[in-house]
XYZ file of C-alpha atoms in Angstrom:
787
model
C -17.483 71.169 -9.696
C -20.434 71.741 -7.358
C -22.034 68.479 -8.454
C -18.796 66.573 -7.883
C -18.433 68.053 -4.407
C -22.044 67.101 -3.651
C -21.298 63.535 -4.760
C -18.251 63.304 -2.508
C -20.164 64.811 0.415
C -23.050 62.355 -0.098
C -20.691 59.374 -0.100
C -19.009 60.588 3.083
C -22.336 61.346 4.728
C -23.689 57.918 3.845
C -20.606 56.250 5.279
C -20.834 58.227 8.531
C -24.531 57.453 8.961
C -23.945 53.749 8.341
C -21.056 53.729 10.807
C -23.192 55.427 13.445
C -26.149 53.081 12.947
C -23.924 50.004 13.004
C -22.104 51.033 16.198
C -23.482 49.357 19.357
C -24.273 51.493 22.423
C -21.856 52.192 25.258
C -21.878 49.450 27.929
C -23.556 50.283 31.232
C -21.286 50.055 34.302
C -21.652 47.591 37.170
C -23.267 50.267 39.370
C -25.995 51.083 36.822
C -29.552 51.273 38.250
C -30.984 47.877 39.157
C -33.739 48.025 36.535
C -31.216 48.665 33.739
C -29.287 46.015 31.835
C -25.579 46.290 32.583
C -22.989 44.737 30.283
C -20.438 45.026 33.096
C -22.587 42.873 35.400
C -23.299 40.367 32.624
C -19.631 40.162 31.687
C -18.752 38.603 35.043
C -20.677 35.497 33.970
C -19.076 35.540 30.511
C -15.661 35.446 32.186
C -16.698 32.518 34.392
C -18.286 30.483 31.590
C -15.755 31.049 28.801
C -12.538 30.276 30.659
C -11.881 27.296 28.416
C -13.631 25.300 25.655
C -16.605 23.401 27.081
C -18.214 21.243 24.389
C -20.989 18.831 25.275
C -19.765 15.870 27.303
C -16.509 17.483 28.455
C -15.422 17.966 32.064
C -15.402 21.737 31.459
C -19.044 21.544 30.376
C -19.961 20.024 33.757
C -18.167 22.882 35.523
C -20.132 25.439 33.508
C -23.341 23.566 34.274
C -22.641 23.709 38.008
C -21.787 27.426 37.863
C -25.045 28.177 36.088
C -27.085 26.063 38.469
C -25.676 28.069 41.383
C -26.339 31.393 39.620
C -29.911 30.375 38.820
C -30.505 29.332 42.413
C -29.190 32.690 43.646
C -31.717 34.441 41.387
C -34.550 32.392 42.886
C -35.191 30.325 39.753
C -35.283 26.910 41.526
C -33.188 25.254 38.795
C -33.614 21.649 37.782
C -31.662 19.414 35.420
C -33.251 17.693 32.451
C -31.247 14.521 31.732
C -32.431 13.331 28.335
C -31.453 12.005 24.935
C -31.791 14.481 22.085
C -32.045 13.253 18.493
C -32.560 14.989 15.156
C -32.728 13.353 11.734
C -31.740 15.161 8.535
C -32.823 13.376 5.385
C -31.184 14.054 2.056
C -28.733 12.387 -0.329
C -27.270 10.921 2.863
C -29.459 10.599 5.931
C -27.703 11.890 9.053
C -28.902 11.056 12.553
C -27.438 13.291 15.263
C -27.843 12.410 18.917
C -26.459 13.276 22.325
C -26.972 12.679 26.002
C -27.918 16.194 27.118
C -28.246 18.032 30.405
C -30.488 21.070 30.076
C -30.848 23.582 32.890
C -34.392 24.854 33.490
C -35.537 27.514 35.938
C -38.670 29.594 36.482
C -39.175 33.153 37.722
C -42.772 32.935 39.014
C -45.347 35.424 37.732
C -48.589 36.696 39.249
C -50.697 34.229 37.291
C -48.992 30.841 37.038
C -51.654 29.640 34.587
C -50.839 32.173 31.890
C -48.603 31.020 29.029
C -44.981 31.596 30.021
C -42.294 33.563 28.231
C -38.978 31.713 27.830
C -35.444 33.083 27.630
C -33.352 30.625 25.637
C -29.578 30.268 25.199
C -27.161 27.334 25.021
C -24.248 26.799 27.390
C -22.119 24.388 25.341
C -19.343 25.710 23.134
C -17.901 24.493 19.855
C -14.876 22.181 20.267
C -11.698 24.193 20.717
C -13.499 27.492 21.378
C -14.105 29.116 24.770
C -17.363 30.375 23.258
C -17.390 33.815 24.914
C -19.813 35.049 22.264
C -21.427 31.773 21.197
C -23.097 31.405 23.570
C -21.682 32.490 26.929
C -22.875 35.957 25.977
C -26.455 34.754 25.461
C -26.433 32.859 28.763
C -25.023 35.872 30.597
C -27.545 38.216 28.983
C -30.311 35.909 30.205
C -29.091 35.995 33.803
C -28.759 39.790 33.804
C -32.176 40.202 32.168
C -33.768 38.050 34.881
C -32.059 40.138 37.582
C -33.381 43.354 35.991
C -36.880 41.877 35.613
C -36.979 41.055 39.308
C -35.983 44.634 40.083
C -38.949 45.846 38.010
C -41.480 43.859 40.025
C -43.432 40.634 39.655
C -44.290 39.855 36.008
C -47.812 38.885 34.968
C -46.642 35.476 33.754
C -43.849 33.016 34.492
C -40.486 33.678 32.932
C -38.796 30.376 32.057
C -35.014 30.258 31.778
C -33.784 27.460 29.523
C -30.063 26.844 29.075
C -29.736 24.069 26.524
C -26.928 21.602 26.028
C -25.613 20.234 22.715
C -26.741 23.087 20.479
C -23.442 23.060 18.619
C -23.819 19.411 17.638
C -27.322 19.670 16.219
C -29.748 21.599 18.509
C -30.122 18.420 20.524
C -30.774 19.969 23.930
C -33.572 22.095 22.493
C -34.984 19.030 20.729
C -35.041 17.114 24.006
C -36.780 19.958 25.832
C -39.463 20.778 23.277
C -40.248 17.119 22.574
C -40.041 15.645 26.077
C -40.325 18.186 28.898
C -43.873 18.947 30.148
C -42.957 22.597 30.734
C -42.559 23.087 26.981
C -46.353 22.960 26.591
C -46.743 25.989 28.860
C -44.472 28.281 26.871
C -46.247 30.909 24.805
C -43.346 33.103 23.692
C -39.570 32.583 23.227
C -36.621 34.954 23.008
C -33.462 33.203 21.801
C -29.954 34.657 21.950
C -27.185 33.585 19.587
C -23.959 34.933 18.086
C -22.131 34.359 14.830
C -19.141 36.453 15.651
C -17.572 38.422 18.480
C -19.455 41.702 18.286
C -21.428 44.226 16.267
C -25.052 45.298 16.438
C -27.563 42.815 17.819
C -29.954 41.904 15.020
C -33.458 40.557 15.553
C -33.314 38.375 12.476
C -36.131 35.832 12.838
C -39.665 35.672 14.174
C -42.210 32.931 14.585
C -45.000 32.328 12.108
C -47.899 34.806 11.738
C -45.920 37.394 13.663
C -47.741 40.590 12.693
C -48.836 41.425 16.247
C -45.445 40.358 17.607
C -43.746 42.902 15.351
C -46.128 45.621 16.553
C -45.084 44.818 20.117
C -41.424 44.750 19.077
C -41.676 48.180 17.452
C -43.255 49.651 20.584
C -40.808 48.108 23.021
C -37.480 47.742 21.239
C -34.589 49.939 22.275
C -32.660 51.209 19.260
C -33.406 47.980 17.406
C -31.917 46.524 14.291
C -34.520 44.490 12.449
C -35.645 44.100 8.856
C -38.307 41.827 7.432
C -35.829 40.907 4.684
C -33.672 38.954 7.160
C -36.554 36.840 8.478
C -37.680 36.148 4.900
C -34.196 35.071 3.796
C -33.346 33.110 6.939
C -36.478 30.994 6.558
C -35.122 29.918 3.153
C -31.575 29.136 4.300
C -30.283 25.827 5.713
C -29.146 27.509 8.950
C -30.727 26.655 12.301
C -30.618 27.762 15.936
C -32.421 26.532 19.043
C -35.223 28.896 18.014
C -35.880 26.511 15.107
C -37.358 23.979 17.548
C -39.643 26.598 19.069
C -40.746 27.721 15.622
C -41.440 24.112 14.594
C -43.595 23.823 17.722
C -45.539 26.932 16.527
C -44.327 29.010 19.477
C -43.907 32.692 18.563
C -40.952 34.811 19.537
C -37.822 36.658 18.497
C -34.357 35.384 17.565
C -31.355 37.647 18.198
C -27.730 37.452 17.124
C -24.803 39.623 16.173
C -22.627 39.014 13.117
C -19.590 41.284 13.527
C -16.041 40.085 14.202
C -16.923 36.859 12.405
C -13.322 35.642 12.657
C -14.018 34.771 16.303
C -16.995 32.524 15.507
C -16.277 28.986 16.806
C -12.664 30.058 17.187
C -10.098 29.811 20.011
C -10.021 33.623 19.811
C -13.592 33.811 21.169
C -12.334 34.701 24.637
C -13.839 37.053 27.238
C -11.035 39.540 26.631
C -11.971 39.801 22.941
C -15.738 39.931 23.367
C -17.260 43.259 22.320
C -18.967 44.539 25.490
C -20.843 47.122 23.422
C -22.509 44.228 21.583
C -23.321 42.614 24.921
C -25.035 45.833 26.030
C -26.898 46.097 22.731
C -28.331 42.596 22.923
C -29.113 42.862 26.621
C -30.909 46.163 26.251
C -33.008 44.908 23.365
C -33.867 41.564 24.978
C -34.749 43.183 28.316
C -37.097 45.644 26.602
C -38.867 42.927 24.606
C -39.044 40.496 27.537
C -40.513 43.183 29.797
C -43.134 44.022 27.200
C -44.200 40.374 26.973
C -43.848 39.386 30.626
C -45.598 42.358 32.221
C -48.653 42.575 29.959
C -51.769 40.514 30.694
C -52.099 38.923 27.261
C -49.671 37.670 24.681
C -49.974 39.005 21.132
C -52.510 37.155 19.003
C -51.462 35.385 15.830
C -51.783 37.801 12.926
C -50.507 37.896 9.338
C -46.857 38.813 8.975
C -45.980 42.460 8.429
C -43.295 44.352 6.585
C -40.902 46.167 8.892
C -37.554 47.834 9.191
C -35.776 50.439 11.289
C -34.606 53.803 10.089
C -31.725 55.310 12.002
C -31.862 53.805 15.467
C -35.252 54.134 17.187
C -37.469 54.912 14.177
C -39.194 51.713 13.024
C -41.654 51.436 10.170
C -44.238 48.632 10.297
C -47.116 48.094 7.868
C -49.196 45.305 6.284
C -47.715 43.813 3.100
C -50.448 45.350 0.930
C -49.458 48.816 2.130
C -46.225 48.399 0.213
C -48.219 49.237 -2.894
C -48.810 52.695 -1.416
C -45.047 53.186 -1.280
C -44.751 52.047 -4.897
C -47.683 54.247 -5.925
C -46.296 57.304 -4.153
C -42.917 56.769 -5.795
C -44.619 56.464 -9.197
C -46.555 59.674 -8.579
C -43.429 61.578 -7.599
C -41.613 60.230 -10.653
C -44.445 61.446 -12.873
C -44.227 64.905 -11.288
C -40.463 64.884 -11.788
C -40.847 63.958 -15.447
C -43.431 66.639 -16.143
C -41.369 69.313 -14.401
C -38.168 68.219 -16.076
C -39.730 68.159 -19.549
C -40.694 71.816 -19.196
C -37.034 72.754 -18.767
C -35.423 70.470 -21.346
C -36.551 67.853 -23.876
C -36.505 64.281 -22.562
C -36.615 61.704 -25.335
C -38.175 58.306 -24.755
C -35.205 56.518 -26.318
C -32.855 58.311 -23.935
C -34.984 57.170 -20.987
C -34.686 53.600 -22.272
C -30.909 54.012 -22.494
C -30.882 55.233 -18.899
C -32.790 52.119 -17.810
C -30.299 50.003 -19.731
C -27.417 51.835 -18.072
C -28.809 50.842 -14.658
C -28.990 47.192 -15.724
C -25.432 47.496 -16.995
C -24.251 49.085 -13.736
C -25.779 46.357 -11.555
C -24.787 43.399 -13.742
C -21.318 44.784 -14.365
C -20.813 45.419 -10.653
C -21.785 41.813 -9.955
C -19.147 40.670 -12.479
C -16.469 42.901 -10.944
C -17.313 41.845 -7.377
C -17.333 38.185 -8.403
C -13.909 38.648 -9.955
C -12.655 40.209 -6.718
C -13.781 37.171 -4.723
C -12.030 34.809 -7.114
C -8.901 36.976 -7.283
C -8.648 37.132 -3.496
C -7.074 33.668 -3.667
C -9.218 32.458 -0.756
C -11.180 29.232 -1.086
C -14.924 28.936 -0.569
C -16.340 27.492 2.625
C -16.481 28.614 6.230
C -12.964 27.468 7.146
C -11.433 28.560 3.840
C -13.047 31.987 4.207
C -11.100 32.687 7.390
C -8.337 34.447 5.439
C -10.917 37.104 4.522
C -12.446 37.182 8.001
C -8.962 37.963 9.333
C -8.938 41.242 7.364
C -12.576 42.398 7.573
C -12.036 46.129 7.107
C -9.700 45.699 4.148
C -11.962 43.192 2.389
C -15.161 45.193 2.857
C -13.376 48.370 1.749
C -12.222 46.565 -1.409
C -15.769 45.521 -2.308
C -17.196 48.958 -1.499
C -14.663 50.766 -3.670
C -15.198 48.388 -6.586
C -19.000 48.484 -6.395
C -19.373 52.257 -6.029
C -16.548 52.873 -8.486
C -18.200 50.836 -11.217
C -21.574 52.504 -10.601
C -20.054 55.973 -10.952
C -18.139 54.858 -14.057
C -21.373 53.603 -15.636
C -23.138 56.894 -14.900
C -20.281 59.042 -16.181
C -19.892 57.129 -19.428
C -23.612 57.495 -20.179
C -23.061 61.237 -20.478
C -20.530 60.651 -23.248
C -22.274 57.647 -24.729
C -19.037 55.723 -24.950
C -18.973 51.948 -24.973
C -15.474 51.694 -23.521
C -16.926 50.900 -20.084
C -18.206 47.603 -21.506
C -14.640 46.316 -21.436
C -14.529 46.362 -17.614
C -17.116 43.627 -16.874
C -16.027 41.636 -19.922
C -12.441 41.585 -18.673
C -13.635 40.778 -15.145
C -15.622 37.813 -16.444
C -12.707 36.491 -18.472
C -10.216 37.084 -15.647
C -12.413 35.102 -13.248
C -11.424 32.011 -15.239
C -7.726 32.461 -14.447
C -7.980 30.980 -10.966
C -8.061 27.253 -11.461
C -11.128 26.402 -13.540
C -13.722 27.648 -15.997
C -15.860 30.137 -14.061
C -19.287 29.931 -15.651
C -20.882 32.452 -13.314
C -18.175 35.030 -13.881
C -18.352 34.575 -17.637
C -22.141 34.795 -17.633
C -22.146 38.012 -15.614
C -19.425 39.588 -17.736
C -21.069 38.665 -21.036
C -24.521 39.750 -19.855
C -23.166 43.125 -18.753
C -21.295 43.451 -22.037
C -24.394 42.813 -24.157
C -26.504 45.198 -22.067
C -23.818 47.867 -22.252
C -23.470 47.598 -26.029
C -27.213 48.129 -26.380
C -27.598 50.925 -23.820
C -24.503 52.957 -24.665
C -23.351 54.413 -27.976
C -24.901 57.884 -27.865
C -24.773 60.599 -25.205
C -27.785 60.752 -22.891
C -28.808 63.842 -20.935
C -28.738 63.683 -17.164
C -32.518 64.151 -16.673
C -33.289 61.449 -19.236
C -30.684 59.068 -17.824
C -31.957 59.529 -14.268
C -35.557 59.121 -15.435
C -34.609 55.787 -16.983
C -32.828 54.682 -13.818
C -35.845 55.580 -11.676
C -38.315 53.960 -14.078
C -36.371 50.685 -14.141
C -36.015 50.767 -10.360
C -39.750 51.352 -9.991
C -40.594 48.431 -12.267
C -38.347 46.020 -10.357
C -39.602 47.283 -6.992
C -43.189 46.642 -8.125
C -42.299 43.106 -9.239
C -40.622 42.383 -5.899
C -43.572 43.897 -4.025
C -45.875 41.479 -5.814
C -43.649 38.451 -5.317
C -42.083 39.013 -1.875
C -43.433 42.042 0.022
C -41.046 41.405 2.939
C -38.105 42.086 0.611
C -39.596 45.136 -1.129
C -38.517 47.804 1.428
C -34.837 47.432 0.545
C -35.756 48.598 -2.967
C -38.843 50.725 -2.411
C -37.741 52.919 0.480
C -34.575 54.331 -1.155
C -36.513 54.644 -4.418
C -39.205 56.738 -2.726
C -36.543 59.100 -1.395
C -34.920 59.309 -4.838
C -38.240 60.060 -6.549
C -38.946 62.795 -3.998
C -35.550 64.347 -4.788
C -36.286 64.023 -8.512
C -39.618 65.802 -8.120
C -38.019 68.597 -6.081
C -35.229 69.173 -8.631
C -37.133 68.518 -11.889
C -35.030 65.414 -12.576
C -31.892 67.421 -11.675
C -32.507 69.801 -14.567
C -32.274 72.673 -12.084
C -28.610 73.429 -11.487
C -28.583 75.993 -8.667
C -26.927 75.208 -5.332
C -30.141 74.671 -3.329
C -31.111 71.882 -5.714
C -27.660 70.306 -5.447
C -28.087 70.471 -1.684
C -31.373 68.559 -1.972
C -29.740 65.912 -4.167
C -26.757 65.604 -1.841
C -28.860 65.305 1.325
C -31.203 62.744 -0.222
C -28.273 60.706 -1.517
C -26.414 60.878 1.802
C -29.431 59.793 3.850
C -30.341 57.029 1.441
C -26.782 55.756 1.123
C -26.501 55.606 4.909
C -29.460 53.228 5.071
C -28.344 51.220 2.030
C -24.816 50.844 3.378
C -26.191 49.377 6.603
C -28.189 46.806 4.633
C -25.172 46.026 2.452
C -23.069 45.539 5.571
C -25.530 42.942 6.880
C -25.491 41.098 3.544
C -21.693 41.168 3.553
C -21.497 39.792 7.094
C -24.131 37.103 6.586
C -23.132 35.700 3.189
C -19.860 35.056 1.402
C -21.408 36.099 -1.906
C -20.123 39.516 -3.017
C -22.233 39.312 -6.188
C -25.310 39.962 -4.019
C -23.904 43.382 -3.175
C -24.858 44.359 -6.719
C -28.342 44.761 -5.225
C -26.923 47.597 -3.117
C -25.403 49.089 -6.267
C -28.863 48.965 -7.852
C -30.436 50.669 -4.821
C -27.698 53.322 -4.677
C -27.974 54.187 -8.371
C -31.386 55.833 -7.984
C -29.933 58.237 -5.419
C -26.470 59.129 -6.727
C -27.023 58.984 -10.481
C -27.768 62.730 -10.895
C -24.568 63.497 -8.977
C -22.475 60.817 -10.673
C -23.454 61.644 -14.263
C -21.568 64.813 -15.225
C -22.115 67.037 -18.226
C -20.776 65.472 -21.378
C -16.998 65.163 -21.276
C -16.476 66.874 -17.874
C -12.882 65.794 -17.088
C -12.696 65.759 -13.247
C -16.073 64.125 -12.671
C -15.628 61.306 -15.156
C -12.381 60.264 -13.499
C -14.005 59.510 -10.124
C -15.216 56.051 -11.141
C -11.895 54.881 -12.619
C -10.008 56.208 -9.592
C -12.282 54.331 -7.178
C -11.920 51.157 -9.255
C -8.146 51.541 -9.220
C -8.210 52.021 -5.447
C -10.366 48.902 -5.084
C -7.936 46.867 -7.178
C -5.027 48.144 -5.074
C -6.766 46.982 -1.906
C -7.567 43.667 -3.619
C -3.857 43.260 -4.365
C -3.131 43.721 -0.656
C -5.872 41.248 0.284
C -4.323 38.593 -1.920
C -0.617 39.128 -1.379
C -0.307 40.542 2.141
C -0.932 37.629 4.568
C -3.453 38.679 7.214
C -2.287 36.322 9.959
C -1.272 37.861 13.277
C -1.505 37.114 16.983
C -4.988 38.685 16.908
C -6.034 36.798 13.781
C -3.952 33.597 13.735
C -4.232 31.020 10.978
C -6.389 28.060 11.994
C -4.829 24.607 11.826
C -6.358 21.292 12.813
C -3.817 18.606 13.682
C -4.834 15.165 14.904
C -3.904 11.529 15.280
C -5.710 8.643 13.582
C -5.580 4.944 14.461
C -6.782 2.575 11.746
C -7.739 -0.620 13.562
C -8.259 -2.569 10.329
C -4.810 -1.889 8.922
C -2.962 -1.701 12.229
C -1.556 1.674 11.198
C -1.362 5.104 12.805
C -1.326 8.484 11.079
C -0.627 12.111 11.861
C -3.196 14.327 10.107
C -3.643 18.022 9.349
C -6.079 20.111 7.362
C -3.456 22.473 5.863
C 0.281 22.451 5.346
C 2.458 24.968 7.156
C 6.051 24.540 8.410
C 4.655 23.775 11.867
C 2.030 21.218 10.731
C 4.679 19.594 8.530
C 6.880 19.261 11.611
C 4.024 17.596 13.500
C 3.096 15.198 10.698
C 6.709 14.386 10.019
C 7.476 13.606 13.678
C 8.039 9.917 12.886
C 9.794 10.442 9.574
C 6.853 9.473 7.349
C 6.165 11.116 4.003
C 3.345 13.680 3.963
C 0.710 13.145 1.272
C -2.746 14.511 0.431
C -5.682 12.404 1.615
C -9.476 12.482 1.539
C -10.498 10.156 4.354
C -14.164 9.278 4.729
C -14.247 10.377 8.385
C -12.871 13.869 7.672
C -15.073 16.769 6.723
C -12.789 17.846 3.866
C -9.571 16.778 2.125
C -6.362 17.229 4.073
C -2.922 15.690 4.582
C -1.514 12.709 6.488
C 1.775 11.024 7.259
C 2.488 7.572 8.782
C 3.128 7.516 12.520
C 4.912 5.003 14.718
C 2.441 2.488 16.134
C 1.327 3.603 19.589
C -2.005 1.810 20.265
C -3.234 4.584 22.551
C -6.946 3.805 22.148
C -9.094 0.903 20.959
C -12.756 0.509 20.038
C -14.822 -2.676 20.326
C -17.991 -3.566 18.418
C -20.496 -6.018 19.827
C -23.281 -7.551 17.730
C -26.436 -8.827 19.420
C -29.906 -9.744 18.198
C -30.936 -6.779 16.063
C -28.428 -4.508 17.797
C -24.904 -3.202 17.331
C -22.967 -1.665 20.215
C -19.823 0.432 19.905
C -17.791 0.382 23.101
C -15.125 2.942 24.073
C -14.777 5.920 26.467
C -14.966 8.334 23.535
C -16.420 11.870 23.432
C -18.108 11.299 20.066
C -18.990 8.335 17.876
C -19.740 8.245 14.186
C -21.227 5.024 12.831
C -22.027 4.734 9.106
C -24.232 1.838 8.009
C -25.077 0.594 4.515
C -27.642 -2.234 4.431
C -27.993 -4.692 1.585
C -31.813 -4.675 1.823
C -34.414 -2.239 3.209
C -34.042 -1.773 6.954
C -34.781 0.702 9.725
C -32.884 2.206 12.625
C -35.445 1.789 15.410
C -33.474 2.872 18.470
C -30.318 4.514 19.741
C -29.205 4.914 23.338
C -32.667 3.944 24.549
C -34.445 6.531 22.349
C -37.033 5.036 20.004
C -36.468 5.983 16.351
C -37.901 5.117 12.970
C -35.277 6.016 10.372
C -35.427 4.388 6.964
C -32.120 2.926 5.720
C -31.840 2.738 1.955
C -30.116 -0.338 0.499
C -26.718 0.484 -0.949
C -26.656 3.976 0.607
C -24.750 5.162 3.657
C -26.624 6.509 6.677
C -24.525 8.297 9.320
C -25.217 8.227 13.047
C -23.207 10.894 14.898
C -23.440 10.713 18.679
C -21.995 13.150 21.219
C -21.431 12.401 24.907
C -22.483 8.746 24.525
C -23.447 6.689 27.587
C -20.575 5.376 29.694
C -21.276 1.826 28.543
C -21.113 2.761 24.845
C -23.691 3.441 22.142
C -26.193 0.785 21.138
C -28.034 1.013 17.815
C -31.048 -1.203 17.125
C -32.101 -2.257 13.621
C -35.051 -4.036 12.086
C -35.796 -5.205 8.573
C -38.970 -4.368 6.714
C -41.982 -6.568 7.334
C -40.713 -7.699 10.734
C -37.719 -9.515 9.262
C -34.164 -9.287 10.525
C -32.153 -6.328 9.264
C -29.921 -8.522 7.094
C -26.276 -7.978 6.097
C -24.934 -4.478 6.676
C -21.617 -2.743 6.029
C -20.455 -0.685 8.988
C -17.655 1.815 9.378
C -16.968 3.696 12.579
C -14.951 6.586 13.976
C -14.528 7.314 17.675
C -12.961 10.591 18.832
C -11.005 10.987 22.072
C -9.617 14.149 23.651
C -5.822 14.366 23.522
C -3.290 12.729 21.229
C 0.074 11.012 21.688
C 3.074 13.056 22.666
C 5.733 13.597 20.067
C 8.708 15.865 19.648
C 7.395 18.944 17.867
C 8.228 22.637 17.978
C 6.010 25.102 19.898
C 3.102 26.459 17.886
C 3.937 29.915 16.457
C 1.835 32.858 17.607
C 0.355 33.273 14.137
C -1.194 29.790 14.266
C -3.979 28.466 16.478
C -5.314 24.977 17.125
C -8.839 24.920 15.711
C -11.962 22.817 16.296
C -10.954 19.155 16.889
C -7.224 19.815 16.827
C -5.293 17.786 19.385
C -7.671 14.805 19.394
C -7.279 11.133 18.513
C -9.622 9.329 16.154
C -9.967 5.544 15.971
C -11.497 4.247 12.733
C -12.402 0.826 11.436
C -14.969 -1.274 9.584
C -17.269 -4.133 10.495
C -19.565 -6.562 8.708
C -22.842 -7.050 10.547
C -25.437 -9.678 9.705
C -28.673 -10.664 11.427
């Protein structure tokens, strides 16, 4: 019973530590000392900026711009406006050209030496369509203003501090592109701190650095205030398709730090991202961290030199560990030495057979693979589709969904450990059933089947005979050590998430002779080590859960946890109470999963997102009501003119939806004008999309006065998406290869206007909210160009 109580205490301790580490600090009041960052002072700007959605090109965006210009002037930053055209080209199966007419705000807090490289504070002031953007990125803008105020209170910095508020980040980082490619001040910047948000709160995470950032991380570790940073996140983010304005600084080889928070993800790009719902604790957390790092850079004579990247991570608030990648082998070596000591001590107390150690290693593989199968099944059984918008049903119930995954993952790990004591193969049925059940939700699930079958095969090999606790734990630690060494060799930045908990587990194993010693002091050592380690692992798992909709990856946390809790989770052979813990946790996880699937999460705090619009097809002379999902309210909107509602997959929409015929209203029109080598689209629209498909090789050589050189493949569509186009319309210029004319070209266009025709429709229920481009009118058509 003592071992079971130690297991329960360790799980509770780990949860409390993770909760404490993941809780942002208390916000400072408006009367906090002048040199201190105050979330209350910063929040006044959040409230002014995020009164209403303010996407690029909107009237609300101009009001925000003017507010910020006045605030910058009051801080002595001498603001100026950069009017420019920003363009980015993404090549792939379909080339996409994104452009916008941008208005960046630039200010400078002068330093003692104006010739030194400047440090830049970077945030964007545009919001996503339909969202007030209190977090993304009114919070970052407001943090910047408060940081500048606090810097001034601390004295005159050694170097200039540049304030850059970019436009058009949400439509493709276009303001940042215009600044870093066109503004002369960009060449003077030697360090950048960027502030972002992918949710409405939570801990501020420093998740990305520039290249060769070893010295930067040393500075960060010295200066940061209760930071949250892990080299794993920078390593993974560099390999993901995501971007922020910091991407442009990184591409320009400018070092720096990128900050964001990930909590309350339901509010990301949502109408619910209002000042009232912004987490002021998160605002304080980001502001405190950014102020500390900015002060360290701005007030020292020299910027950090470029140095090889380092491995880093924080342990429990202010304790950060930083070391060169090669030093990770010392961690692996120390863990191996402690494991050897543990084995030698344990063997003196009880025989430890090599085959039993191998079975223990196999049990760990079974636990991790089986947990991945169970977690994958849970995601499929949730009934929620995949994709950012589809995922919102899970984001609306964040505590319930994360609790479900935690119970299932830990429950299966404890089940795997308990069954090893008895040597039974019955546990193999759990991942096999999970893999098969994953196929019951619409299609053959190859990943679920593969995980279930792999776990089943591993389990059949590893189980079958009872294994002693010391031998089983030795196998778990040996397998963990082998994998940690492989990861250390392949990706040292990732190794800490495996090596650090393993080192703690091996130390506990050495102290308790592989848990062969049964007295209470040894159980206390095992419980404390497991609780501390689980607290750190749970924090890492929480970040993975927030960042990625891929519960299978949480099996990595199950793997990490196994080394710490295995000696507490594996009871003596046949011990009745202890072996029931795993099944009970699995049952609890399934009960929560049932609630996730069948208890709708929508409420006035977390309303269901709907996107309703109006489309005018100029070619067919027909109008349509459109919606992304069907609810009684969207059906009432689409059926306003009595037309039948049917599924559709229109080329201009981002995903399949529904449409119904509307009475002809002719509220907007779009004109196309063909000139020598040019095509102009004319309308007072907020955005244009023009798709072109040439019949022979051609190039897009200009757009809105910006010179380009984009290759157009014959027979393939290239999309040009333009936000806030010039008042006279958007002009695209083409040229054929070898100086020839561009030749025949298919063209299709979509122009989006704010507002849509009035129609009799019921008020929107409180459990629904108009999302993204809802309430807009789109005019579409085709054209045949030839030069």
